[in-house]
PDB file of C-alpha atoms in Angstrom:
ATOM      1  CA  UNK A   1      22.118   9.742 -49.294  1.00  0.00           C
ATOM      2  CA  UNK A   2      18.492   8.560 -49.042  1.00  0.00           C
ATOM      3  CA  UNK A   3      17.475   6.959 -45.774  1.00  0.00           C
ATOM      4  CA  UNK A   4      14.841   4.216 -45.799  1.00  0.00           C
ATOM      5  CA  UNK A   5      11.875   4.706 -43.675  1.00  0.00           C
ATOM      6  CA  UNK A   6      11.781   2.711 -40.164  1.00  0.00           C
ATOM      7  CA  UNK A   7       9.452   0.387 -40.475  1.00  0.00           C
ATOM      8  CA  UNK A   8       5.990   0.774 -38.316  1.00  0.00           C
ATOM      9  CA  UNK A   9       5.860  -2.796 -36.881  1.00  0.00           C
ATOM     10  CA  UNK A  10       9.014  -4.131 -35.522  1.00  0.00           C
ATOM     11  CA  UNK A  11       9.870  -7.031 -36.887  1.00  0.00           C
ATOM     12  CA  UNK A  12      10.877  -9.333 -33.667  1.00  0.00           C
ATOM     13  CA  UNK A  13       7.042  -8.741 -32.981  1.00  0.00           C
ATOM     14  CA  UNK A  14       6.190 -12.087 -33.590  1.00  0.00           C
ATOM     15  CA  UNK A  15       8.780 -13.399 -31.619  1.00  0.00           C
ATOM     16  CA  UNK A  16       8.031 -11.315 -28.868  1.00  0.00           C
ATOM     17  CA  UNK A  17       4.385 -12.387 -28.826  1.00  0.00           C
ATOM     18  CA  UNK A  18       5.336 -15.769 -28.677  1.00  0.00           C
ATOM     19  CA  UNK A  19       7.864 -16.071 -26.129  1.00  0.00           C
ATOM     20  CA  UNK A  20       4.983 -13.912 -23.888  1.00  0.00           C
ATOM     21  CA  UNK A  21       2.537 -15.970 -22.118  1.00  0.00           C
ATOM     22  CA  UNK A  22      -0.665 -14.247 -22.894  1.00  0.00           C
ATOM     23  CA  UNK A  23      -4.211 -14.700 -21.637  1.00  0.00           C
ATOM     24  CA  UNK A  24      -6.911 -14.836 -24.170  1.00  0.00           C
ATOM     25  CA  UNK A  25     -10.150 -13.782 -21.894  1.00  0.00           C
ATOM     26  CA  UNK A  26     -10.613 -13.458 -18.320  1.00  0.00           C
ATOM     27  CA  UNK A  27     -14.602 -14.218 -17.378  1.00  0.00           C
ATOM     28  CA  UNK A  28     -16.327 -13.232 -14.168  1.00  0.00           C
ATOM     29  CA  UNK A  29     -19.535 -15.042 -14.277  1.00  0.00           C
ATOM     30  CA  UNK A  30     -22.231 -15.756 -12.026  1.00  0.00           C
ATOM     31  CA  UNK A  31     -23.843 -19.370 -10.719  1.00  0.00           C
ATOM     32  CA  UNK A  32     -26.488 -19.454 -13.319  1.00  0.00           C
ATOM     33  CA  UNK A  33     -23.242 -18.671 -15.854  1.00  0.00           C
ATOM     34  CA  UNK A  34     -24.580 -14.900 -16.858  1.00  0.00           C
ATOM     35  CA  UNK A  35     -21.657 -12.496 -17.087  1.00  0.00           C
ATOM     36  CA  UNK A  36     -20.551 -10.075 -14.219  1.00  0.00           C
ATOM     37  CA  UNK A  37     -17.272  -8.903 -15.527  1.00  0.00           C
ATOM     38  CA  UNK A  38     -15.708 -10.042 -19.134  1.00  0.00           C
ATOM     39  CA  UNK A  39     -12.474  -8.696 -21.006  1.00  0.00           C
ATOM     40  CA  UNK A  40     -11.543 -10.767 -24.288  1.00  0.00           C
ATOM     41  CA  UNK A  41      -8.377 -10.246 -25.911  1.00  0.00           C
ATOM     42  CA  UNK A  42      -8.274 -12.260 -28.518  1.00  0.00           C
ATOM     43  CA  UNK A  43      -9.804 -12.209 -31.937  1.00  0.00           C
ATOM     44  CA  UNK A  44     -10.647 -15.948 -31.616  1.00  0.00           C
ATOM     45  CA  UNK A  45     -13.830 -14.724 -30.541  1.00  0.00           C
ATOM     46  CA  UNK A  46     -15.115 -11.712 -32.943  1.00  0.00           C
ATOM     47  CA  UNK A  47     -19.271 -11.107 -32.300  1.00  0.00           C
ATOM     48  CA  UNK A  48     -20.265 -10.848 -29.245  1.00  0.00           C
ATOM     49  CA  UNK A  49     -22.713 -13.938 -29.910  1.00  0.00           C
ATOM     50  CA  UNK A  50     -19.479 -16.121 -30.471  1.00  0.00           C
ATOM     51  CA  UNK A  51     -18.284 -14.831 -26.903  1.00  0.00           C
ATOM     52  CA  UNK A  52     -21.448 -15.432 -25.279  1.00  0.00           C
ATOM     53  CA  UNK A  53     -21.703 -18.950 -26.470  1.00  0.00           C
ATOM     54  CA  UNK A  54     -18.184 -19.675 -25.521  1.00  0.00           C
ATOM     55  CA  UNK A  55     -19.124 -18.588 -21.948  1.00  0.00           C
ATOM     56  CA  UNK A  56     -21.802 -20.458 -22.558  1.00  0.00           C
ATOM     57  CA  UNK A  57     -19.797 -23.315 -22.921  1.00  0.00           C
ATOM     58  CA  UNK A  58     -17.372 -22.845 -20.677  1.00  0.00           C
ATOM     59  CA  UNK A  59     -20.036 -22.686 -17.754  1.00  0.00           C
ATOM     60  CA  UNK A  60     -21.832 -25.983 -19.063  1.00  0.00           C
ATOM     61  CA  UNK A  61     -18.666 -28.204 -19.367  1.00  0.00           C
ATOM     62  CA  UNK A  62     -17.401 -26.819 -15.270  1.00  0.00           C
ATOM     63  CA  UNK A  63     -20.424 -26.152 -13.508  1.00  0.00           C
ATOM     64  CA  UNK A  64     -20.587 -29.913 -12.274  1.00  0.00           C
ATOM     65  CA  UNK A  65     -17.126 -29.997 -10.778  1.00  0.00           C
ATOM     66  CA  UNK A  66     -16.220 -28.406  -7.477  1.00  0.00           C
ATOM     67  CA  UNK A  67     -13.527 -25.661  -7.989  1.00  0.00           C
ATOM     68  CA  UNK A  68     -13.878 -23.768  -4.527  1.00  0.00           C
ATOM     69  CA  UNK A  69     -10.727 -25.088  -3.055  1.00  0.00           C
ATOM     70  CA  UNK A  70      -8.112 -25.372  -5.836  1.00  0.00           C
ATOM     71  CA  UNK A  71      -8.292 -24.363  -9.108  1.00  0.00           C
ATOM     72  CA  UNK A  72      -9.526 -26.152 -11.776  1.00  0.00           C
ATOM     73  CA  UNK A  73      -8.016 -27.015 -15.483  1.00  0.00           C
ATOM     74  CA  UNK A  74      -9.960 -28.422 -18.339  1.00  0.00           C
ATOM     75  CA  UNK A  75      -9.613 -27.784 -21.879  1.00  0.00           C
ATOM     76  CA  UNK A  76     -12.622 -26.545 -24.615  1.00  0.00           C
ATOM     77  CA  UNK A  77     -12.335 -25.855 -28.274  1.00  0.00           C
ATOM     78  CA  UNK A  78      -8.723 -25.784 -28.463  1.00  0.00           C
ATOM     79  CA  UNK A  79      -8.372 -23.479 -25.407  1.00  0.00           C
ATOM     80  CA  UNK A  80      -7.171 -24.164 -21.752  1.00  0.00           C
ATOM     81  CA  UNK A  81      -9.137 -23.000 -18.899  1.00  0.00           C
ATOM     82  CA  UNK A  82      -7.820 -22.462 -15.124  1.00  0.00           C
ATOM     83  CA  UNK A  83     -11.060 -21.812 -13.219  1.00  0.00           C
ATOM     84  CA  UNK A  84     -12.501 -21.374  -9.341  1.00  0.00           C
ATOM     85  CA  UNK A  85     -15.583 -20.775  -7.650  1.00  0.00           C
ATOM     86  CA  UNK A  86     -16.524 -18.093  -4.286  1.00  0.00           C
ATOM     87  CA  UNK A  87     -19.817 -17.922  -3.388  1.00  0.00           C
ATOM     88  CA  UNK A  88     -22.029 -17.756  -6.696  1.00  0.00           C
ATOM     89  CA  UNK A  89     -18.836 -15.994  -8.743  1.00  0.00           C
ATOM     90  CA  UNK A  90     -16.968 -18.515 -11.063  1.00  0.00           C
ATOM     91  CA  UNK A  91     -13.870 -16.802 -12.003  1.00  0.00           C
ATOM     92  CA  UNK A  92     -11.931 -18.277 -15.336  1.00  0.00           C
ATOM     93  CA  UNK A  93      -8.979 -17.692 -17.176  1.00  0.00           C
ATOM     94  CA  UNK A  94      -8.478 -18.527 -20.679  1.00  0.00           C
ATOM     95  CA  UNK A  95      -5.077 -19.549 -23.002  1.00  0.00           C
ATOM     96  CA  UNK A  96      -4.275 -20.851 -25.830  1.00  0.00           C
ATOM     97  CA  UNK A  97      -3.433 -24.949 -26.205  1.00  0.00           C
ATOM     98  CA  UNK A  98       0.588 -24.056 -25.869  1.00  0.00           C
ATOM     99  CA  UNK A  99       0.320 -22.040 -22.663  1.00  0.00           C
ATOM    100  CA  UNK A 100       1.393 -23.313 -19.242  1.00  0.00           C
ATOM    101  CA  UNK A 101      -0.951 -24.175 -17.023  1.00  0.00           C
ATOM    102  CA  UNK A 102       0.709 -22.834 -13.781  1.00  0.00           C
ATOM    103  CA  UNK A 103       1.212 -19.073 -15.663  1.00  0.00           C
ATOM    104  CA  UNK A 104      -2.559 -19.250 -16.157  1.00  0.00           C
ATOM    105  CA  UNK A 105      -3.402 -20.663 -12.529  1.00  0.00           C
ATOM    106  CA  UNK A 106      -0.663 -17.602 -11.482  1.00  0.00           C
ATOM    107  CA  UNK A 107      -2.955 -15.119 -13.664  1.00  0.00           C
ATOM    108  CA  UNK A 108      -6.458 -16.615 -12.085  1.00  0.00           C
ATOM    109  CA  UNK A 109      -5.005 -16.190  -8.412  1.00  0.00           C
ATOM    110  CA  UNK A 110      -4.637 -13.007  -8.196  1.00  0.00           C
ATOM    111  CA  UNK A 111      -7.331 -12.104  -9.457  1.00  0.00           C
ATOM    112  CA  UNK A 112      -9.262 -13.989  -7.634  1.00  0.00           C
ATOM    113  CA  UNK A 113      -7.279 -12.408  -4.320  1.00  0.00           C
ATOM    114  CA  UNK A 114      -7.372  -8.839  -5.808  1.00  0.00           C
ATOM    115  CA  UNK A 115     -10.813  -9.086  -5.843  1.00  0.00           C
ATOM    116  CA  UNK A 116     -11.617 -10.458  -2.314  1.00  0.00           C
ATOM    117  CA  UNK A 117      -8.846  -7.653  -1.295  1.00  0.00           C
ATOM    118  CA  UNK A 118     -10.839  -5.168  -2.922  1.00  0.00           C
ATOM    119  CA  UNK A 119     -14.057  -6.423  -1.838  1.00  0.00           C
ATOM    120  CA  UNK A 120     -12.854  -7.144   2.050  1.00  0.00           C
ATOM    121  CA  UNK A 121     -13.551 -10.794   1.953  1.00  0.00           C
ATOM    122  CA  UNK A 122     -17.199 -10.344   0.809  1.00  0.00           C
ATOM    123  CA  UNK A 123     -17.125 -11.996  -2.086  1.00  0.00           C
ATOM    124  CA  UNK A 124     -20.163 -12.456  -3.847  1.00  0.00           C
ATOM    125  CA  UNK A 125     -22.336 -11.473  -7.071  1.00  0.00           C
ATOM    126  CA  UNK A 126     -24.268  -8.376  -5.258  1.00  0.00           C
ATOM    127  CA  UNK A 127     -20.817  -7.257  -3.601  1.00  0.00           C
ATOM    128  CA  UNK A 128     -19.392  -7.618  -6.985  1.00  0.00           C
ATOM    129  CA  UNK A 129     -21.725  -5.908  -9.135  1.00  0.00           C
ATOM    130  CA  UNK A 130     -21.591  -3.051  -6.521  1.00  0.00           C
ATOM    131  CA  UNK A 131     -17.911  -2.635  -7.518  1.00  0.00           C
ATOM    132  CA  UNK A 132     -17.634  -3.637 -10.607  1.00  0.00           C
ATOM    133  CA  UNK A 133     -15.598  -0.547 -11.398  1.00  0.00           C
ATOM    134  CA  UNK A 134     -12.790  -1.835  -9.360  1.00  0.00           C
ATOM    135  CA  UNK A 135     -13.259  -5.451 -10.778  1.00  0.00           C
ATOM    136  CA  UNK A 136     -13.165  -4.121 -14.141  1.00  0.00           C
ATOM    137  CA  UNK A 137      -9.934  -2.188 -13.013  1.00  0.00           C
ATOM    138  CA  UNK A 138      -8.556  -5.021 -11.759  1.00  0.00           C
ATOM    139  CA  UNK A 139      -8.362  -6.897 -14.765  1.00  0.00           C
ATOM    140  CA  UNK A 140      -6.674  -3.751 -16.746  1.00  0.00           C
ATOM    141  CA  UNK A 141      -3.646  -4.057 -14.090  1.00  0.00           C
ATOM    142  CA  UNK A 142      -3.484  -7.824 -14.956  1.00  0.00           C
ATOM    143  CA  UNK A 143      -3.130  -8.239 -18.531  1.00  0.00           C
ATOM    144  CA  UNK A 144      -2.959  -5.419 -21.153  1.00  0.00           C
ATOM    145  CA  UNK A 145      -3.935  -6.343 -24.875  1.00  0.00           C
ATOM    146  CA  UNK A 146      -3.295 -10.510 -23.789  1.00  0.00           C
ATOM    147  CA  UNK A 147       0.137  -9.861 -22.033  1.00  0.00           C
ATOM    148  CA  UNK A 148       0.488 -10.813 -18.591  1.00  0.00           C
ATOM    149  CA  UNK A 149       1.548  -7.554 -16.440  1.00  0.00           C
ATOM    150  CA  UNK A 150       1.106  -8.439 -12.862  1.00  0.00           C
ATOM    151  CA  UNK A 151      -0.071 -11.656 -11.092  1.00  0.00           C
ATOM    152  CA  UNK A 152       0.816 -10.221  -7.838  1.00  0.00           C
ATOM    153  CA  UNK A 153      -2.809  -9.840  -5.901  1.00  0.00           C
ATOM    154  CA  UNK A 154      -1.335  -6.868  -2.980  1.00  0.00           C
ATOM    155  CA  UNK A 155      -0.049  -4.905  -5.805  1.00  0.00           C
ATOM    156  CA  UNK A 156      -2.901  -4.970  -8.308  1.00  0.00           C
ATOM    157  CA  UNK A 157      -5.333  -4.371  -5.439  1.00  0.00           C
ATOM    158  CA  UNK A 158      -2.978  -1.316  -4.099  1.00  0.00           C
ATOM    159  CA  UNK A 159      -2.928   0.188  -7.656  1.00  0.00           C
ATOM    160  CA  UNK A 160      -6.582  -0.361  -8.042  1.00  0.00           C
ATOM    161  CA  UNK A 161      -7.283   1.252  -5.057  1.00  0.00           C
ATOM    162  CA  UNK A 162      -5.011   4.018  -6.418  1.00  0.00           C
ATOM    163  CA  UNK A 163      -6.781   4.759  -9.333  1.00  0.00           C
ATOM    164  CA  UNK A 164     -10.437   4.568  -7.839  1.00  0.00           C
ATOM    165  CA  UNK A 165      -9.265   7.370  -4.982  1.00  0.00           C
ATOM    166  CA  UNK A 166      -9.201  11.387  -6.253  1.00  0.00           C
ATOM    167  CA  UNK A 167      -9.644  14.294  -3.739  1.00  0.00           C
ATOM    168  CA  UNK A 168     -13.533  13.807  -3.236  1.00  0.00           C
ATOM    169  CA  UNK A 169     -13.180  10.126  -2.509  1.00  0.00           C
ATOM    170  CA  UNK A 170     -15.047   8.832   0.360  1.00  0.00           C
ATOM    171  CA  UNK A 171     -13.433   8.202   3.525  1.00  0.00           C
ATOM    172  CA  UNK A 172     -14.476   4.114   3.348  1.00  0.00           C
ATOM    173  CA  UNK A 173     -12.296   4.246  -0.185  1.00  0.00           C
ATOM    174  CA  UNK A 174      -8.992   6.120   0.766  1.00  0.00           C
ATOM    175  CA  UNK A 175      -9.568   3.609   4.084  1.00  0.00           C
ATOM    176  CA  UNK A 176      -8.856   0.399   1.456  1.00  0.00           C
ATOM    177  CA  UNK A 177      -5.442   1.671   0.519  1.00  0.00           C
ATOM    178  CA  UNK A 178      -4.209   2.317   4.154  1.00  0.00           C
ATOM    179  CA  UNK A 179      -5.759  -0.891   5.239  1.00  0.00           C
ATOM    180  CA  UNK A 180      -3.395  -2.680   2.088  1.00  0.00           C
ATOM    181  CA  UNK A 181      -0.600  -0.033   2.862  1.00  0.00           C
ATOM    182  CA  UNK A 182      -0.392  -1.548   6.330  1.00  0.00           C
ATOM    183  CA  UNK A 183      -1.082  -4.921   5.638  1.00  0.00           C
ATOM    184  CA  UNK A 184       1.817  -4.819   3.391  1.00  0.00           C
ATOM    185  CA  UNK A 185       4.291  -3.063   6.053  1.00  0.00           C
ATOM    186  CA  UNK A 186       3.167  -5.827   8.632  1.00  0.00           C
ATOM    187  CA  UNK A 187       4.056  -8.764   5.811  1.00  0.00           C
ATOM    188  CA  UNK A 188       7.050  -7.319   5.440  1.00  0.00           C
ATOM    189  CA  UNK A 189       7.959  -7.011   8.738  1.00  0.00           C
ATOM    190  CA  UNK A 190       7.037 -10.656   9.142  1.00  0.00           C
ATOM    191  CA  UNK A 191       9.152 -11.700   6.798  1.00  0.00           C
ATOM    192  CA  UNK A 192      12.564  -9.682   7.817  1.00  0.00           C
ATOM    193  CA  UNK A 193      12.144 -11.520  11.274  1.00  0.00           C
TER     194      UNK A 193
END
Protein backbone atom coordinates (compact mmCIF):
# COMPACT_ATOMS: atom_id res chain seq x y z
CA UNK A 1 0.00 0.00 0.00
CA UNK A 2 1.69 3.30 -0.94
CA UNK A 3 0.72 6.32 1.11
CA UNK A 4 0.68 9.74 -0.55
CA UNK A 5 2.73 12.39 0.99
CA UNK A 6 0.80 15.11 3.26
CA UNK A 7 0.89 17.96 1.59
CA UNK A 8 3.20 21.02 3.02
CA UNK A 9 0.58 23.82 2.79
CA UNK A 10 -2.80 23.02 4.03
CA UNK A 11 -5.16 23.57 1.76
CA UNK A 12 -8.02 25.60 3.86
CA UNK A 13 -5.04 28.17 4.00
CA UNK A 14 -6.64 30.48 1.90
CA UNK A 15 -9.71 30.31 3.59
CA UNK A 16 -8.23 30.75 6.77
CA UNK A 17 -6.42 33.91 5.68
CA UNK A 18 -9.45 35.32 4.58
CA UNK A 19 -11.88 34.83 7.19
CA UNK A 20 -8.76 36.48 9.55
CA UNK A 21 -8.78 40.12 9.81
CA UNK A 22 -5.20 40.98 9.24
CA UNK A 23 -3.25 44.21 9.51
CA UNK A 24 -1.00 45.08 6.70
CA UNK A 25 1.60 47.64 8.55
CA UNK A 26 1.52 49.27 11.78
CA UNK A 27 3.63 52.86 11.56
CA UNK A 28 4.96 54.81 14.51
CA UNK A 29 5.98 58.05 13.06
CA UNK A 30 6.98 61.27 14.26
CA UNK A 31 5.39 65.07 13.61
CA UNK A 32 7.65 65.84 10.77
CA UNK A 33 6.36 62.08 9.45
CA UNK A 34 10.07 60.34 9.88
CA UNK A 35 9.72 56.81 11.22
CA UNK A 36 10.11 55.83 14.99
CA UNK A 37 8.85 52.33 14.92
CA UNK A 38 7.60 50.41 11.53
CA UNK A 39 6.59 46.60 11.03
CA UNK A 40 5.08 45.81 7.42
CA UNK A 41 3.50 42.64 6.79
CA UNK A 42 2.50 42.66 3.65
CA UNK A 43 4.21 42.24 0.34
CA UNK A 44 2.17 45.17 -1.09
CA UNK A 45 5.06 47.08 -0.22
CA UNK A 46 8.46 45.17 -1.34
CA UNK A 47 11.68 47.94 -1.29
CA UNK A 48 12.02 49.76 1.35
CA UNK A 49 11.72 52.99 -0.99
CA UNK A 50 8.05 51.82 -1.79
CA UNK A 51 7.47 51.74 2.14
CA UNK A 52 8.99 54.95 2.75
CA UNK A 53 6.95 56.71 0.17
CA UNK A 54 3.81 55.12 1.37
CA UNK A 55 4.59 56.63 4.83
CA UNK A 56 5.29 59.32 3.01
CA UNK A 57 1.98 59.48 1.87
CA UNK A 58 0.20 58.48 4.51
CA UNK A 59 1.67 61.45 6.68
CA UNK A 60 0.89 64.08 3.81
CA UNK A 61 -2.82 63.09 3.20
CA UNK A 62 -3.47 63.13 7.66
CA UNK A 63 -1.20 65.55 8.94
CA UNK A 64 -3.90 68.41 8.44
CA UNK A 65 -6.65 66.71 10.39
CA UNK A 66 -6.77 66.54 14.16
CA UNK A 67 -6.67 62.85 15.35
CA UNK A 68 -5.73 63.43 19.15
CA UNK A 69 -9.11 62.66 20.50
CA UNK A 70 -10.65 59.86 18.39
CA UNK A 71 -9.25 58.01 15.87
CA UNK A 72 -9.15 58.79 12.52
CA UNK A 73 -10.16 56.71 9.14
CA UNK A 74 -9.26 57.67 5.65
CA UNK A 75 -8.44 55.56 2.83
CA UNK A 76 -4.99 55.75 0.35
CA UNK A 77 -4.07 53.60 -2.56
CA UNK A 78 -6.53 50.99 -2.02
CA UNK A 79 -5.72 50.68 1.72
CA UNK A 80 -7.68 51.80 4.91
CA UNK A 81 -6.00 53.66 7.57
CA UNK A 82 -7.22 54.03 11.40
CA UNK A 83 -4.83 56.67 12.76
CA UNK A 84 -4.20 59.04 16.12
CA UNK A 85 -1.92 61.51 17.30
CA UNK A 86 0.00 61.99 21.24
CA UNK A 87 2.27 64.53 21.49
CA UNK A 88 4.52 64.56 18.20
CA UNK A 89 3.86 60.46 17.71
CA UNK A 90 1.22 59.69 14.95
CA UNK A 91 0.39 56.15 15.40
CA UNK A 92 -1.40 54.29 12.18
CA UNK A 93 -2.75 51.14 11.34
CA UNK A 94 -3.06 49.81 7.97
CA UNK A 95 -5.74 47.10 6.11
CA UNK A 96 -6.71 46.13 3.20
CA UNK A 97 -10.06 47.82 1.32
CA UNK A 98 -12.33 44.67 2.74
CA UNK A 99 -11.31 45.01 6.38
CA UNK A 100 -13.55 46.47 9.10
CA UNK A 101 -12.89 49.52 10.27
CA UNK A 102 -13.70 48.95 14.03
CA UNK A 103 -11.12 45.59 14.01
CA UNK A 104 -8.51 48.08 12.80
CA UNK A 105 -9.53 51.02 15.28
CA UNK A 106 -9.53 47.77 18.00
CA UNK A 107 -5.82 46.95 16.66
CA UNK A 108 -4.67 50.91 16.79
CA UNK A 109 -6.04 51.21 20.51
CA UNK A 110 -4.15 49.16 22.09
CA UNK A 111 -1.41 49.95 20.84
CA UNK A 112 -1.67 53.16 21.32
CA UNK A 113 -2.56 52.26 25.30
CA UNK A 114 0.23 49.58 25.44
CA UNK A 115 2.48 52.08 24.67
CA UNK A 116 1.48 54.93 27.09
CA UNK A 117 1.29 51.80 29.68
CA UNK A 118 4.69 51.01 28.90
CA UNK A 119 5.89 54.42 28.74
CA UNK A 120 3.87 55.66 32.12
CA UNK A 121 1.86 58.26 30.38
CA UNK A 122 4.93 60.02 28.87
CA UNK A 123 4.24 59.72 25.62
CA UNK A 124 6.37 61.34 23.30
CA UNK A 125 9.14 60.89 20.43
CA UNK A 126 12.32 61.15 22.97
CA UNK A 127 10.37 58.82 25.56
CA UNK A 128 9.72 56.62 22.66
CA UNK A 129 12.92 56.31 21.03
CA UNK A 130 14.33 55.63 24.57
CA UNK A 131 12.21 52.43 24.54
CA UNK A 132 11.87 51.54 21.43
CA UNK A 133 12.71 47.97 22.39
CA UNK A 134 9.49 47.66 24.19
CA UNK A 135 7.58 49.53 21.34
CA UNK A 136 9.02 47.26 18.92
CA UNK A 137 7.89 44.37 21.33
CA UNK A 138 4.74 45.63 21.52
CA UNK A 139 3.84 45.34 18.10
CA UNK A 140 5.18 41.48 17.96
CA UNK A 141 2.37 40.70 20.76
CA UNK A 142 -0.19 42.46 18.45
CA UNK A 143 -0.09 40.95 15.17
CA UNK A 144 2.19 38.06 14.04
CA UNK A 145 2.90 37.71 10.16
CA UNK A 146 -0.62 40.19 9.51
CA UNK A 147 -2.89 38.19 11.98
CA UNK A 148 -4.40 39.96 14.71
CA UNK A 149 -3.27 38.21 18.18
CA UNK A 150 -4.20 40.55 20.92
CA UNK A 151 -5.91 44.01 20.93
CA UNK A 152 -6.11 43.92 24.59
CA UNK A 153 -3.65 47.00 25.80
CA UNK A 154 -3.14 45.46 29.91
CA UNK A 155 -2.20 42.22 28.45
CA UNK A 156 0.20 43.17 25.67
CA UNK A 157 1.82 45.69 28.02
CA UNK A 158 2.04 42.83 30.92
CA UNK A 159 3.67 40.41 28.39
CA UNK A 160 5.92 43.08 27.14
CA UNK A 161 7.00 43.87 30.33
CA UNK A 162 7.55 40.09 30.70
CA UNK A 163 9.82 39.64 28.08
CA UNK A 164 11.99 42.90 28.65
CA UNK A 165 12.60 41.64 32.58
CA UNK A 166 15.55 38.68 33.14
CA UNK A 167 17.42 38.33 36.50
CA UNK A 168 19.73 41.50 36.02
CA UNK A 169 16.82 43.74 35.20
CA UNK A 170 16.73 47.00 36.86
CA UNK A 171 14.60 47.60 39.72
CA UNK A 172 12.55 50.66 37.66
CA UNK A 173 11.73 47.59 34.98
CA UNK A 174 10.53 44.61 37.22
CA UNK A 175 8.62 47.89 39.02
CA UNK A 176 6.37 48.20 35.48
CA UNK A 177 5.02 44.70 35.81
CA UNK A 178 3.96 45.00 39.55
CA UNK A 179 2.64 48.43 38.89
CA UNK A 180 0.30 46.53 35.78
CA UNK A 181 0.03 43.37 38.09
CA UNK A 182 -1.77 45.58 40.58
CA UNK A 183 -3.50 47.76 38.43
CA UNK A 184 -5.06 44.76 37.02
CA UNK A 185 -6.06 43.15 40.58
CA UNK A 186 -7.63 46.64 41.51
CA UNK A 187 -9.78 46.58 37.94
CA UNK A 188 -10.82 43.51 38.78
CA UNK A 189 -11.83 44.09 42.01
CA UNK A 190 -13.77 47.05 40.68
CA UNK A 191 -15.56 45.23 38.55
CA UNK A 192 -16.74 42.12 40.94
CA UNK A 193 -18.33 44.95 43.17
Amino acid sequence: MRVSPIPATNPLQPLLEEACPSVKNILLLDSEGKRVAVKYYSEDWPTNSTKEAFEKAVFTKTQKTNARTEAEIAMLENHIIVYKFVQDLHFFVTGGEEENELILATVLQGFFDAVGLLLRGNVDKKEALENLDLILLCLDEIVDGGIILETDSNVIAQKVASHSMDAGAPLSEQTISQALATAREHLARSLLK
